[in-house]
PDB file of C-alpha atoms in Angstrom:
ATOM      1  CA  MET A   1       0.701   1.007  -5.057  1.00  0.00           C
ATOM      2  CA  LYS A   2       4.416   0.960  -4.208  1.00  0.00           C
ATOM      3  CA  ALA A   3       5.490  -0.809  -1.018  1.00  0.00           C
ATOM      4  CA  MET A   4       8.755  -1.843   0.630  1.00  0.00           C
ATOM      5  CA  VAL A   5       8.459  -5.619   0.782  1.00  0.00           C
ATOM      6  CA  ILE A   6      10.433  -8.337   2.563  1.00  0.00           C
ATOM      7  CA  THR A   7       9.793 -12.034   1.945  1.00  0.00           C
ATOM      8  CA  LYS A   8      12.789 -13.656   3.650  1.00  0.00           C
ATOM      9  CA  TYR A   9      15.355 -12.947   6.357  1.00  0.00           C
ATOM     10  CA  GLY A  10      18.781 -11.628   5.482  1.00  0.00           C
ATOM     11  CA  ASP A  11      20.894  -8.581   4.815  1.00  0.00           C
ATOM     12  CA  PRO A  12      18.711  -5.503   4.112  1.00  0.00           C
ATOM     13  CA  ALA A  13      20.383  -4.929   0.743  1.00  0.00           C
ATOM     14  CA  ASP A  14      19.468  -8.471  -0.317  1.00  0.00           C
ATOM     15  CA  VAL A  15      15.930  -8.865   1.024  1.00  0.00           C
ATOM     16  CA  LEU A  16      14.265  -5.431   0.799  1.00  0.00           C
ATOM     17  CA  ARG A  17      12.567  -4.624  -2.489  1.00  0.00           C
ATOM     18  CA  ILE A  18      10.035  -2.083  -3.776  1.00  0.00           C
ATOM     19  CA  LYS A  19       7.077  -3.837  -5.371  1.00  0.00           C
ATOM     20  CA  GLU A  20       3.777  -2.856  -6.916  1.00  0.00           C
ATOM     21  CA  LEU A  21       0.866  -4.224  -4.890  1.00  0.00           C
ATOM     22  CA  GLU A  22      -2.885  -3.766  -4.930  1.00  0.00           C
ATOM     23  CA  THR A  23      -4.224  -0.951  -2.787  1.00  0.00           C
ATOM     24  CA  PRO A  24      -5.866  -2.473   0.322  1.00  0.00           C
ATOM     25  CA  THR A  25      -9.555  -2.083   1.120  1.00  0.00           C
ATOM     26  CA  PRO A  26     -10.478  -0.921   4.650  1.00  0.00           C
ATOM     27  CA  GLY A  27     -12.619  -3.149   6.861  1.00  0.00           C
ATOM     28  CA  ASP A  28     -15.685  -1.933   8.738  1.00  0.00           C
ATOM     29  CA  HIS A  29     -13.647  -0.413  11.581  1.00  0.00           C
ATOM     30  CA  GLN A  30     -10.662   0.655   9.493  1.00  0.00           C
ATOM     31  CA  VAL A  31      -9.404   3.755   7.734  1.00  0.00           C
ATOM     32  CA  LEU A  32      -7.539   3.773   4.421  1.00  0.00           C
ATOM     33  CA  VAL A  33      -4.653   6.223   4.670  1.00  0.00           C
ATOM     34  CA  LYS A  34      -2.586   7.608   1.815  1.00  0.00           C
ATOM     35  CA  VAL A  35       0.758   7.462   3.601  1.00  0.00           C
ATOM     36  CA  HIS A  36       2.904  10.584   3.340  1.00  0.00           C
ATOM     37  CA  ALA A  37       5.611   9.413   5.744  1.00  0.00           C
ATOM     38  CA  SER A  38       6.577   6.487   7.940  1.00  0.00           C
ATOM     39  CA  SER A  39       9.469   6.013  10.371  1.00  0.00           C
ATOM     40  CA  LEU A  40      11.836   3.290  11.524  1.00  0.00           C
ATOM     41  CA  ASN A  41      11.913   1.847  15.021  1.00  0.00           C
ATOM     42  CA  VAL A  42      14.374  -0.662  16.421  1.00  0.00           C
ATOM     43  CA  SER A  43      11.500  -3.159  16.510  1.00  0.00           C
ATOM     44  CA  ASP A  44      11.170  -2.799  12.725  1.00  0.00           C
ATOM     45  CA  LEU A  45      14.670  -4.184  12.253  1.00  0.00           C
ATOM     46  CA  ALA A  46      13.916  -7.555  13.881  1.00  0.00           C
ATOM     47  CA  PRO A  47      11.874  -8.938  10.948  1.00  0.00           C
ATOM     48  CA  ILE A  48      14.753  -8.194   8.567  1.00  0.00           C
ATOM     49  CA  LYS A  49      17.693 -10.211   9.868  1.00  0.00           C
ATOM     50  CA  GLY A  50      15.538 -12.752  11.705  1.00  0.00           C
ATOM     51  CA  ALA A  51      17.283 -12.874  15.076  1.00  0.00           C
ATOM     52  CA  LEU A  52      16.315 -15.929  17.158  1.00  0.00           C
ATOM     53  CA  LEU A  53      14.688 -13.853  19.903  1.00  0.00           C
ATOM     54  CA  ALA A  54      12.621 -11.949  17.345  1.00  0.00           C
ATOM     55  CA  ARG A  55      11.389 -15.179  15.778  1.00  0.00           C
ATOM     56  CA  LEU A  56      10.441 -16.557  19.187  1.00  0.00           C
ATOM     57  CA  PHE A  57       8.442 -13.394  19.872  1.00  0.00           C
ATOM     58  CA  GLY A  58       6.380 -13.715  16.721  1.00  0.00           C
ATOM     59  CA  THR A  59       8.067 -12.180  13.679  1.00  0.00           C
ATOM     60  CA  GLY A  60       7.751 -15.529  11.927  1.00  0.00           C
ATOM     61  CA  TRP A  61       9.879 -18.653  12.261  1.00  0.00           C
ATOM     62  CA  ARG A  62      10.928 -19.443   8.692  1.00  0.00           C
ATOM     63  CA  LYS A  63      10.160 -16.126   7.063  1.00  0.00           C
ATOM     64  CA  PRO A  64       8.754 -12.714   8.105  1.00  0.00           C
ATOM     65  CA  LYS A  65       5.098 -12.861   9.085  1.00  0.00           C
ATOM     66  CA  HIS A  66       4.363  -9.471   7.501  1.00  0.00           C
ATOM     67  CA  ASP A  67       5.518  -8.687   3.972  1.00  0.00           C
ATOM     68  CA  ILE A  68       5.537  -4.884   4.347  1.00  0.00           C
ATOM     69  CA  LEU A  69       7.744  -3.104   6.864  1.00  0.00           C
ATOM     70  CA  CYS A  70       6.971  -0.576   9.610  1.00  0.00           C
ATOM     71  CA  SER A  71       3.901   0.630  11.503  1.00  0.00           C
ATOM     72  CA  ASP A  72       4.331   4.364  12.170  1.00  0.00           C
ATOM     73  CA  LEU A  73       2.545   6.606   9.711  1.00  0.00           C
ATOM     74  CA  SER A  74       1.174  10.015   8.918  1.00  0.00           C
ATOM     75  CA  GLY A  75      -0.971  10.818   5.933  1.00  0.00           C
ATOM     76  CA  VAL A  76      -4.384  11.697   4.560  1.00  0.00           C
ATOM     77  CA  VAL A  77      -7.600   9.693   4.887  1.00  0.00           C
ATOM     78  CA  GLU A  78      -8.625   8.248   1.518  1.00  0.00           C
ATOM     79  CA  GLY A  79     -11.521   6.082   2.665  1.00  0.00           C
ATOM     80  CA  VAL A  80     -13.311   4.810   5.778  1.00  0.00           C
ATOM     81  CA  GLY A  81     -15.095   1.609   6.766  1.00  0.00           C
ATOM     82  CA  ARG A  82     -18.849   1.685   7.226  1.00  0.00           C
ATOM     83  CA  ASP A  83     -18.632   1.766  11.043  1.00  0.00           C
ATOM     84  CA  VAL A  84     -16.098   4.600  11.222  1.00  0.00           C
ATOM     85  CA  VAL A  85     -17.556   7.950  12.289  1.00  0.00           C
ATOM     86  CA  LYS A  86     -14.493   9.691  13.738  1.00  0.00           C
ATOM     87  CA  PHE A  87     -12.747  10.405  10.423  1.00  0.00           C
ATOM     88  CA  THR A  88     -13.730  11.644   6.990  1.00  0.00           C
ATOM     89  CA  VAL A  89     -11.931  11.668   3.667  1.00  0.00           C
ATOM     90  CA  GLY A  90      -9.314  14.425   3.611  1.00  0.00           C
ATOM     91  CA  ASN A  91      -8.444  14.344   7.320  1.00  0.00           C
ATOM     92  CA  GLU A  92      -4.736  14.507   8.070  1.00  0.00           C
ATOM     93  CA  VAL A  93      -3.856  11.808  10.609  1.00  0.00           C
ATOM     94  CA  LEU A  94      -1.019  10.119  12.486  1.00  0.00           C
ATOM     95  CA  GLY A  95      -0.924   6.720  14.127  1.00  0.00           C
ATOM     96  CA  VAL A  96       0.007   3.120  13.452  1.00  0.00           C
ATOM     97  CA  ALA A  97      -0.902   0.486  10.902  1.00  0.00           C
ATOM     98  CA  PRO A  98       0.832  -2.775  10.031  1.00  0.00           C
ATOM     99  CA  GLY A  99       2.732  -2.403   6.775  1.00  0.00           C
ATOM    100  CA  SER A 100       2.901   1.385   6.762  1.00  0.00           C
ATOM    101  CA  LEU A 101       5.939   1.573   4.476  1.00  0.00           C
ATOM    102  CA  ALA A 102       3.651   1.706   1.462  1.00  0.00           C
ATOM    103  CA  GLU A 103       1.712   4.313  -0.465  1.00  0.00           C
ATOM    104  CA  TYR A 104      -1.498   3.160   1.240  1.00  0.00           C
ATOM    105  CA  ALA A 105      -2.207   1.382   4.520  1.00  0.00           C
ATOM    106  CA  CYS A 106      -5.308   0.328   6.454  1.00  0.00           C
ATOM    107  CA  ALA A 107      -5.344   1.340  10.121  1.00  0.00           C
ATOM    108  CA  SER A 108      -7.834   0.610  12.876  1.00  0.00           C
ATOM    109  CA  ALA A 109      -9.747   3.806  13.579  1.00  0.00           C
ATOM    110  CA  ASN A 110      -8.834   3.633  17.280  1.00  0.00           C
ATOM    111  CA  ARG A 111      -5.116   3.706  16.428  1.00  0.00           C
ATOM    112  CA  LEU A 112      -5.258   7.017  14.617  1.00  0.00           C
ATOM    113  CA  VAL A 113      -5.651  10.634  15.714  1.00  0.00           C
ATOM    114  CA  LEU A 114      -5.914  13.894  13.809  1.00  0.00           C
ATOM    115  CA  LYS A 115      -2.556  15.467  13.006  1.00  0.00           C
ATOM    116  CA  PRO A 116      -2.043  19.045  14.245  1.00  0.00           C
ATOM    117  CA  ASP A 117      -2.076  21.400  11.257  1.00  0.00           C
ATOM    118  CA  GLU A 118       1.224  23.016  12.209  1.00  0.00           C
ATOM    119  CA  VAL A 119       3.118  19.716  12.387  1.00  0.00           C
ATOM    120  CA  THR A 120       4.701  18.334   9.206  1.00  0.00           C
ATOM    121  CA  PHE A 121       3.931  14.830   8.003  1.00  0.00           C
ATOM    122  CA  GLU A 122       7.577  13.879   8.538  1.00  0.00           C
ATOM    123  CA  ALA A 123       7.541  15.033  12.167  1.00  0.00           C
ATOM    124  CA  ALA A 124       4.166  13.407  12.836  1.00  0.00           C
ATOM    125  CA  ALA A 125       5.333  10.049  11.478  1.00  0.00           C
ATOM    126  CA  ALA A 126       8.160  10.028  14.026  1.00  0.00           C
ATOM    127  CA  VAL A 127       5.817  10.069  17.012  1.00  0.00           C
ATOM    128  CA  PRO A 128       3.563   6.995  17.439  1.00  0.00           C
ATOM    129  CA  VAL A 129       5.619   3.968  18.561  1.00  0.00           C
ATOM    130  CA  ALA A 130       8.577   5.807  20.107  1.00  0.00           C
ATOM    131  CA  GLY A 131       6.388   8.463  21.715  1.00  0.00           C
ATOM    132  CA  VAL A 132       3.945   5.989  23.235  1.00  0.00           C
ATOM    133  CA  SER A 133       6.842   3.811  24.452  1.00  0.00           C
ATOM    134  CA  ALA A 134       8.386   6.794  26.249  1.00  0.00           C
ATOM    135  CA  LEU A 135       5.045   7.864  27.706  1.00  0.00           C
ATOM    136  CA  GLN A 136       4.116   4.409  28.981  1.00  0.00           C
ATOM    137  CA  GLY A 137       7.604   3.838  30.385  1.00  0.00           C
ATOM    138  CA  LEU A 138       7.422   7.062  32.385  1.00  0.00           C
ATOM    139  CA  ARG A 139       3.910   6.282  33.575  1.00  0.00           C
ATOM    140  CA  LYS A 140       4.952   2.784  34.618  1.00  0.00           C
ATOM    141  CA  GLY A 141       7.571   4.506  36.746  1.00  0.00           C
ATOM    142  CA  GLY A 142       4.872   6.655  38.367  1.00  0.00           C
ATOM    143  CA  ILE A 143       6.066  10.003  37.054  1.00  0.00           C
ATOM    144  CA  THR A 144       4.667  13.064  38.845  1.00  0.00           C
ATOM    145  CA  GLU A 145       5.384  16.771  38.970  1.00  0.00           C
ATOM    146  CA  GLY A 146       8.507  17.803  40.838  1.00  0.00           C
ATOM    147  CA  GLN A 147      10.326  14.476  40.589  1.00  0.00           C
ATOM    148  CA  ARG A 148      13.974  14.093  39.675  1.00  0.00           C
ATOM    149  CA  VAL A 149      14.074  11.883  36.570  1.00  0.00           C
ATOM    150  CA  LEU A 150      17.080  10.313  34.862  1.00  0.00           C
ATOM    151  CA  ILE A 151      16.777   9.304  31.205  1.00  0.00           C
ATOM    152  CA  HIS A 152      19.568   6.865  30.327  1.00  0.00           C
ATOM    153  CA  GLY A 153      19.749   6.710  26.542  1.00  0.00           C
ATOM    154  CA  ALA A 154      18.373  10.209  26.014  1.00  0.00           C
ATOM    155  CA  SER A 155      19.561  10.643  22.435  1.00  0.00           C
ATOM    156  CA  GLY A 156      17.696   7.796  20.740  1.00  0.00           C
ATOM    157  CA  ALA A 157      14.192   7.710  19.355  1.00  0.00           C
ATOM    158  CA  VAL A 158      12.438   6.877  22.642  1.00  0.00           C
ATOM    159  CA  GLY A 159      14.870   8.868  24.778  1.00  0.00           C
ATOM    160  CA  THR A 160      14.347  12.166  22.968  1.00  0.00           C
ATOM    161  CA  PHE A 161      10.599  11.860  23.534  1.00  0.00           C
ATOM    162  CA  ALA A 162      11.073  10.770  27.158  1.00  0.00           C
ATOM    163  CA  VAL A 163      13.054  13.905  27.995  1.00  0.00           C
ATOM    164  CA  GLN A 164      10.320  16.154  26.606  1.00  0.00           C
ATOM    165  CA  ILE A 165       7.398  14.219  28.085  1.00  0.00           C
ATOM    166  CA  ALA A 166       9.014  14.168  31.530  1.00  0.00           C
ATOM    167  CA  ARG A 167       9.499  17.940  31.276  1.00  0.00           C
ATOM    168  CA  ALA A 168       5.845  18.340  30.291  1.00  0.00           C
ATOM    169  CA  TYR A 169       4.928  16.494  33.494  1.00  0.00           C
ATOM    170  CA  GLY A 170       6.910  19.064  35.453  1.00  0.00           C
ATOM    171  CA  ALA A 171       9.857  16.827  36.305  1.00  0.00           C
ATOM    172  CA  GLU A 172      13.490  17.894  36.607  1.00  0.00           C
ATOM    173  CA  VAL A 173      15.251  15.877  33.934  1.00  0.00           C
ATOM    174  CA  THR A 174      18.818  14.601  33.786  1.00  0.00           C
ATOM    175  CA  ALA A 175      19.775  13.163  30.412  1.00  0.00           C
ATOM    176  CA  VAL A 176      22.564  10.649  29.790  1.00  0.00           C
ATOM    177  CA  CYS A 177      24.003  10.607  26.267  1.00  0.00           C
ATOM    178  CA  SER A 178      27.239  10.701  24.295  1.00  0.00           C
ATOM    179  CA  THR A 179      29.402  13.773  23.726  1.00  0.00           C
ATOM    180  CA  GLN A 180      28.012  14.664  20.306  1.00  0.00           C
ATOM    181  CA  ASN A 181      24.441  14.715  21.632  1.00  0.00           C
ATOM    182  CA  VAL A 182      24.929  16.834  24.769  1.00  0.00           C
ATOM    183  CA  GLU A 183      23.768  20.134  23.283  1.00  0.00           C
ATOM    184  CA  ASN A 184      20.706  18.599  21.694  1.00  0.00           C
ATOM    185  CA  ALA A 185      19.688  17.007  25.003  1.00  0.00           C
ATOM    186  CA  ARG A 186      19.867  20.444  26.608  1.00  0.00           C
ATOM    187  CA  ALA A 187      17.783  21.882  23.777  1.00  0.00           C
ATOM    188  CA  LEU A 188      15.121  19.227  24.429  1.00  0.00           C
ATOM    189  CA  GLY A 189      14.766  20.529  27.990  1.00  0.00           C
ATOM    190  CA  ALA A 190      17.127  18.508  30.168  1.00  0.00           C
ATOM    191  CA  ALA A 191      18.186  20.489  33.238  1.00  0.00           C
ATOM    192  CA  ARG A 192      21.402  18.489  33.447  1.00  0.00           C
ATOM    193  CA  VAL A 193      23.194  16.419  30.827  1.00  0.00           C
ATOM    194  CA  ILE A 194      25.708  13.683  31.642  1.00  0.00           C
ATOM    195  CA  ASP A 195      28.188  12.756  28.934  1.00  0.00           C
ATOM    196  CA  TYR A 196      28.651   9.055  29.651  1.00  0.00           C
ATOM    197  CA  LYS A 197      32.099   9.123  28.048  1.00  0.00           C
ATOM    198  CA  ASN A 198      33.320  11.462  30.785  1.00  0.00           C
ATOM    199  CA  GLU A 199      30.968  10.858  33.740  1.00  0.00           C
ATOM    200  CA  ASP A 200      29.249   7.888  35.377  1.00  0.00           C
ATOM    201  CA  PHE A 201      25.750   8.546  36.670  1.00  0.00           C
ATOM    202  CA  ALA A 202      25.878   5.410  38.851  1.00  0.00           C
ATOM    203  CA  ARG A 203      28.915   6.678  40.757  1.00  0.00           C
ATOM    204  CA  ASP A 204      28.501  10.447  41.052  1.00  0.00           C
ATOM    205  CA  GLY A 205      26.308  10.213  44.155  1.00  0.00           C
ATOM    206  CA  SER A 206      23.168  11.741  42.594  1.00  0.00           C
ATOM    207  CA  THR A 207      19.873   9.924  43.146  1.00  0.00           C
ATOM    208  CA  TYR A 208      16.538  10.074  41.373  1.00  0.00           C
ATOM    209  CA  ASP A 209      12.869   9.368  41.934  1.00  0.00           C
ATOM    210  CA  LEU A 210      12.634   7.707  38.529  1.00  0.00           C
ATOM    211  CA  VAL A 211      15.221   6.208  36.183  1.00  0.00           C
ATOM    212  CA  LEU A 212      14.126   5.303  32.667  1.00  0.00           C
ATOM    213  CA  ALA A 213      16.758   3.027  31.107  1.00  0.00           C
ATOM    214  CA  VAL A 214      16.147   3.145  27.356  1.00  0.00           C
ATOM    215  CA  ASN A 215      18.151   0.376  25.704  1.00  0.00           C
ATOM    216  CA  GLY A 216      20.540   0.835  28.616  1.00  0.00           C
ATOM    217  CA  ASP A 217      23.693  -1.178  29.066  1.00  0.00           C
ATOM    218  CA  ARG A 218      24.035  -1.059  32.845  1.00  0.00           C
ATOM    219  CA  SER A 219      23.040  -3.722  35.353  1.00  0.00           C
ATOM    220  CA  PRO A 220      19.928  -3.467  37.554  1.00  0.00           C
ATOM    221  CA  PHE A 221      22.267  -3.154  40.555  1.00  0.00           C
ATOM    222  CA  GLU A 222      23.851  -0.016  39.080  1.00  0.00           C
ATOM    223  CA  TYR A 223      20.476   1.509  38.306  1.00  0.00           C
ATOM    224  CA  LYS A 224      19.361   0.759  41.849  1.00  0.00           C
ATOM    225  CA  LYS A 225      22.315   2.777  43.207  1.00  0.00           C
ATOM    226  CA  ALA A 226      20.963   5.821  41.406  1.00  0.00           C
ATOM    227  CA  LEU A 227      17.516   5.585  43.033  1.00  0.00           C
ATOM    228  CA  ARG A 228      16.204   7.503  45.993  1.00  0.00           C
ATOM    229  CA  PRO A 229      14.820   5.408  48.897  1.00  0.00           C
ATOM    230  CA  ASN A 230      11.407   5.057  47.228  1.00  0.00           C
ATOM    231  CA  GLY A 231      12.630   5.440  43.654  1.00  0.00           C
ATOM    232  CA  THR A 232      11.689   3.374  40.613  1.00  0.00           C
ATOM    233  CA  CYS A 233      13.710   2.185  37.643  1.00  0.00           C
ATOM    234  CA  VAL A 234      12.010   1.071  34.440  1.00  0.00           C
ATOM    235  CA  VAL A 235      14.154  -0.823  31.931  1.00  0.00           C
ATOM    236  CA  LEU A 236      12.781  -0.244  28.448  1.00  0.00           C
ATOM    237  CA  GLY A 237      14.303  -2.333  25.664  1.00  0.00           C
ATOM    238  CA  GLY A 238      17.946  -3.306  25.384  1.00  0.00           C
ATOM    239  CA  SER A 239      19.986  -6.362  24.486  1.00  0.00           C
ATOM    240  CA  ILE A 240      18.945  -9.908  25.360  1.00  0.00           C
ATOM    241  CA  GLY A 241      21.352  -9.785  28.297  1.00  0.00           C
ATOM    242  CA  GLN A 242      19.971  -6.475  29.525  1.00  0.00           C
ATOM    243  CA  ILE A 243      16.385  -7.689  29.361  1.00  0.00           C
ATOM    244  CA  SER A 244      17.254 -11.010  31.018  1.00  0.00           C
ATOM    245  CA  ARG A 245      19.015  -9.304  33.927  1.00  0.00           C
ATOM    246  CA  ALA A 246      16.109  -6.920  34.452  1.00  0.00           C
ATOM    247  CA  LEU A 247      13.602  -9.769  34.472  1.00  0.00           C
ATOM    248  CA  LEU A 248      15.739 -11.954  36.729  1.00  0.00           C
ATOM    249  CA  PHE A 249      17.138  -9.498  39.248  1.00  0.00           C
ATOM    250  CA  GLY A 250      14.497  -6.753  39.115  1.00  0.00           C
ATOM    251  CA  PRO A 251      11.941  -8.592  41.297  1.00  0.00           C
ATOM    252  CA  LEU A 252      14.657  -9.565  43.795  1.00  0.00           C
ATOM    253  CA  LEU A 253      15.972  -6.026  44.101  1.00  0.00           C
ATOM    254  CA  SER A 254      12.445  -4.663  44.429  1.00  0.00           C
ATOM    255  CA  LYS A 255      11.819  -6.771  47.539  1.00  0.00           C
ATOM    256  CA  LYS A 256      14.515  -4.919  49.470  1.00  0.00           C
ATOM    257  CA  GLY A 257      13.403  -1.532  50.788  1.00  0.00           C
ATOM    258  CA  GLY A 258      11.073   0.813  48.955  1.00  0.00           C
ATOM    259  CA  GLN A 259      12.952   0.838  45.660  1.00  0.00           C
ATOM    260  CA  SER A 260      11.653  -0.875  42.544  1.00  0.00           C
ATOM    261  CA  VAL A 261      13.406  -2.124  39.398  1.00  0.00           C
ATOM    262  CA  GLY A 262      11.188  -3.428  36.606  1.00  0.00           C
ATOM    263  CA  PHE A 263      11.034  -4.145  32.893  1.00  0.00           C
ATOM    264  CA  MET A 264       8.530  -2.813  30.376  1.00  0.00           C
ATOM    265  CA  GLY A 265       7.869  -4.815  27.234  1.00  0.00           C
ATOM    266  CA  ILE A 266       6.394  -3.646  23.948  1.00  0.00           C
ATOM    267  CA  ALA A 267       4.169  -0.596  24.297  1.00  0.00           C
ATOM    268  CA  LYS A 268       0.458  -0.973  23.600  1.00  0.00           C
ATOM    269  CA  ILE A 269      -0.709   1.726  21.212  1.00  0.00           C
ATOM    270  CA  THR A 270      -3.918   3.310  22.474  1.00  0.00           C
ATOM    271  CA  GLU A 271      -6.064   6.131  21.188  1.00  0.00           C
ATOM    272  CA  THR A 272      -5.839   7.889  24.554  1.00  0.00           C
ATOM    273  CA  ASP A 273      -2.041   7.930  24.536  1.00  0.00           C
ATOM    274  CA  LEU A 274      -1.898   9.060  20.916  1.00  0.00           C
ATOM    275  CA  GLU A 275      -4.238  11.937  21.780  1.00  0.00           C
ATOM    276  CA  PHE A 276      -2.029  12.880  24.747  1.00  0.00           C
ATOM    277  CA  LEU A 277       1.003  13.054  22.461  1.00  0.00           C
ATOM    278  CA  ARG A 278      -0.967  14.890  19.766  1.00  0.00           C
ATOM    279  CA  ASP A 279      -1.867  17.557  22.337  1.00  0.00           C
ATOM    280  CA  LEU A 280       1.792  17.932  23.361  1.00  0.00           C
ATOM    281  CA  LEU A 281       2.680  18.397  19.697  1.00  0.00           C
ATOM    282  CA  ALA A 282      -0.066  20.955  19.158  1.00  0.00           C
ATOM    283  CA  SER A 283       0.929  22.949  22.254  1.00  0.00           C
ATOM    284  CA  GLY A 284       4.608  22.972  21.337  1.00  0.00           C
ATOM    285  CA  HIS A 285       5.647  21.079  24.490  1.00  0.00           C
ATOM    286  CA  MET A 286       7.032  18.248  22.366  1.00  0.00           C
ATOM    287  CA  LYS A 287       8.893  18.429  19.071  1.00  0.00           C
ATOM    288  CA  PRO A 288      10.079  15.246  17.359  1.00  0.00           C
ATOM    289  CA  TYR A 289      13.794  15.218  16.663  1.00  0.00           C
ATOM    290  CA  VAL A 290      14.143  13.879  13.130  1.00  0.00           C
ATOM    291  CA  GLU A 291      17.781  13.232  12.266  1.00  0.00           C
ATOM    292  CA  LYS A 292      17.211  12.515   8.594  1.00  0.00           C
ATOM    293  CA  VAL A 293      14.448  11.916   6.070  1.00  0.00           C
ATOM    294  CA  TYR A 294      15.006   9.302   3.354  1.00  0.00           C
ATOM    295  CA  PRO A 295      12.916   8.661   0.219  1.00  0.00           C
ATOM    296  CA  LEU A 296      11.338   5.212  -0.091  1.00  0.00           C
ATOM    297  CA  GLU A 297      13.974   4.236  -2.647  1.00  0.00           C
ATOM    298  CA  GLU A 298      16.708   4.674   0.003  1.00  0.00           C
ATOM    299  CA  THR A 299      15.078   2.525   2.695  1.00  0.00           C
ATOM    300  CA  VAL A 300      18.044   0.123   2.731  1.00  0.00           C
ATOM    301  CA  GLU A 301      20.393   2.983   3.617  1.00  0.00           C
ATOM    302  CA  ALA A 302      17.957   4.154   6.311  1.00  0.00           C
ATOM    303  CA  VAL A 303      17.763   0.668   7.828  1.00  0.00           C
ATOM    304  CA  GLN A 304      21.542   0.342   7.824  1.00  0.00           C
ATOM    305  CA  HIS A 305      21.858   3.704   9.576  1.00  0.00           C
ATOM    306  CA  VAL A 306      19.451   2.724  12.360  1.00  0.00           C
ATOM    307  CA  SER A 307      21.087  -0.702  12.644  1.00  0.00           C
ATOM    308  CA  GLY A 308      24.347   1.039  13.475  1.00  0.00           C
ATOM    309  CA  GLY A 309      22.854   1.983  16.833  1.00  0.00           C
ATOM    310  CA  HIS A 310      24.009   5.603  16.864  1.00  0.00           C
ATOM    311  CA  SER A 311      21.151   7.469  15.213  1.00  0.00           C
ATOM    312  CA  MET A 312      19.948  10.581  17.006  1.00  0.00           C
ATOM    313  CA  GLY A 313      16.194  10.777  17.399  1.00  0.00           C
ATOM    314  CA  LYS A 314      14.163   9.381  14.517  1.00  0.00           C
ATOM    315  CA  ILE A 315      14.820   8.288  10.955  1.00  0.00           C
ATOM    316  CA  VAL A 316      11.839   8.978   8.695  1.00  0.00           C
ATOM    317  CA  ILE A 317      10.899   7.575   5.275  1.00  0.00           C
ATOM    318  CA  ARG A 318       9.016   9.914   2.954  1.00  0.00           C
ATOM    319  CA  LEU A 319       6.508   8.392   0.520  1.00  0.00           C
ATOM    320  CA  VAL A 320       4.943  11.548  -0.923  1.00  0.00           C
TER     321      VAL A 320
END
């Protein structure tokens, strides 16, 4: 099978190569999936250049721990382990598996769900990691119907899902994004859109029950200003400085009054959350925003695009 392989850290153009590998064999609790599409997440970029923080958090100290990139996938079941009863050969699925940027990948059965028939493989592959991250971030913030929710970073992979999921919960959503993404944020369901190049959400006097800061670049003190008396801010991702400030100052700020500022780490992919997102897809309440689909042979270009930090929604890699 063909797979996008990385064996050392460095520039994507130098270290990413397509290689022929043996097709894996599923374990007792695994499913063999013929991968139709995968997608890139910011977390997939860390094992490429080998940033110090990424190495400390387990991508591998001297070289990448995993040879094949990515984890998001959609495809068709080709085989099942002897203890798997949920899936049969021919099922169309979406979910996660280590090394999904390959023609075949083995996934744990509890990290896959059936793909809705009306959803394309490319759209389905965009959902798992970014969708679950958005869902768990909103839930960590205690999202409920009728709340006023601010999504800071509403145009990225996680942000586009967060806007739609918050709307599905019945929240009134304000999206913060750049000028070129304003209309798309409205199309996703945001009641109000703030163009951060022309307005400052932290200084316009508006307050929210929940602020989800997706790779945000503002301080915890500024996010706190945007909270209602019992509001919650969840910082999801960001630079080393952003994460450090949230971890350091968040607990201190949360001790004063009823407001809370916290940090959410890497999302844990669960079958229950994947099913929740699958149902939103099937009902039409959530539609992945896929900016561009690349063939496997153009993975380097796709990685470079995401690395630029200005992609809108998801970048998908097609394998079939």
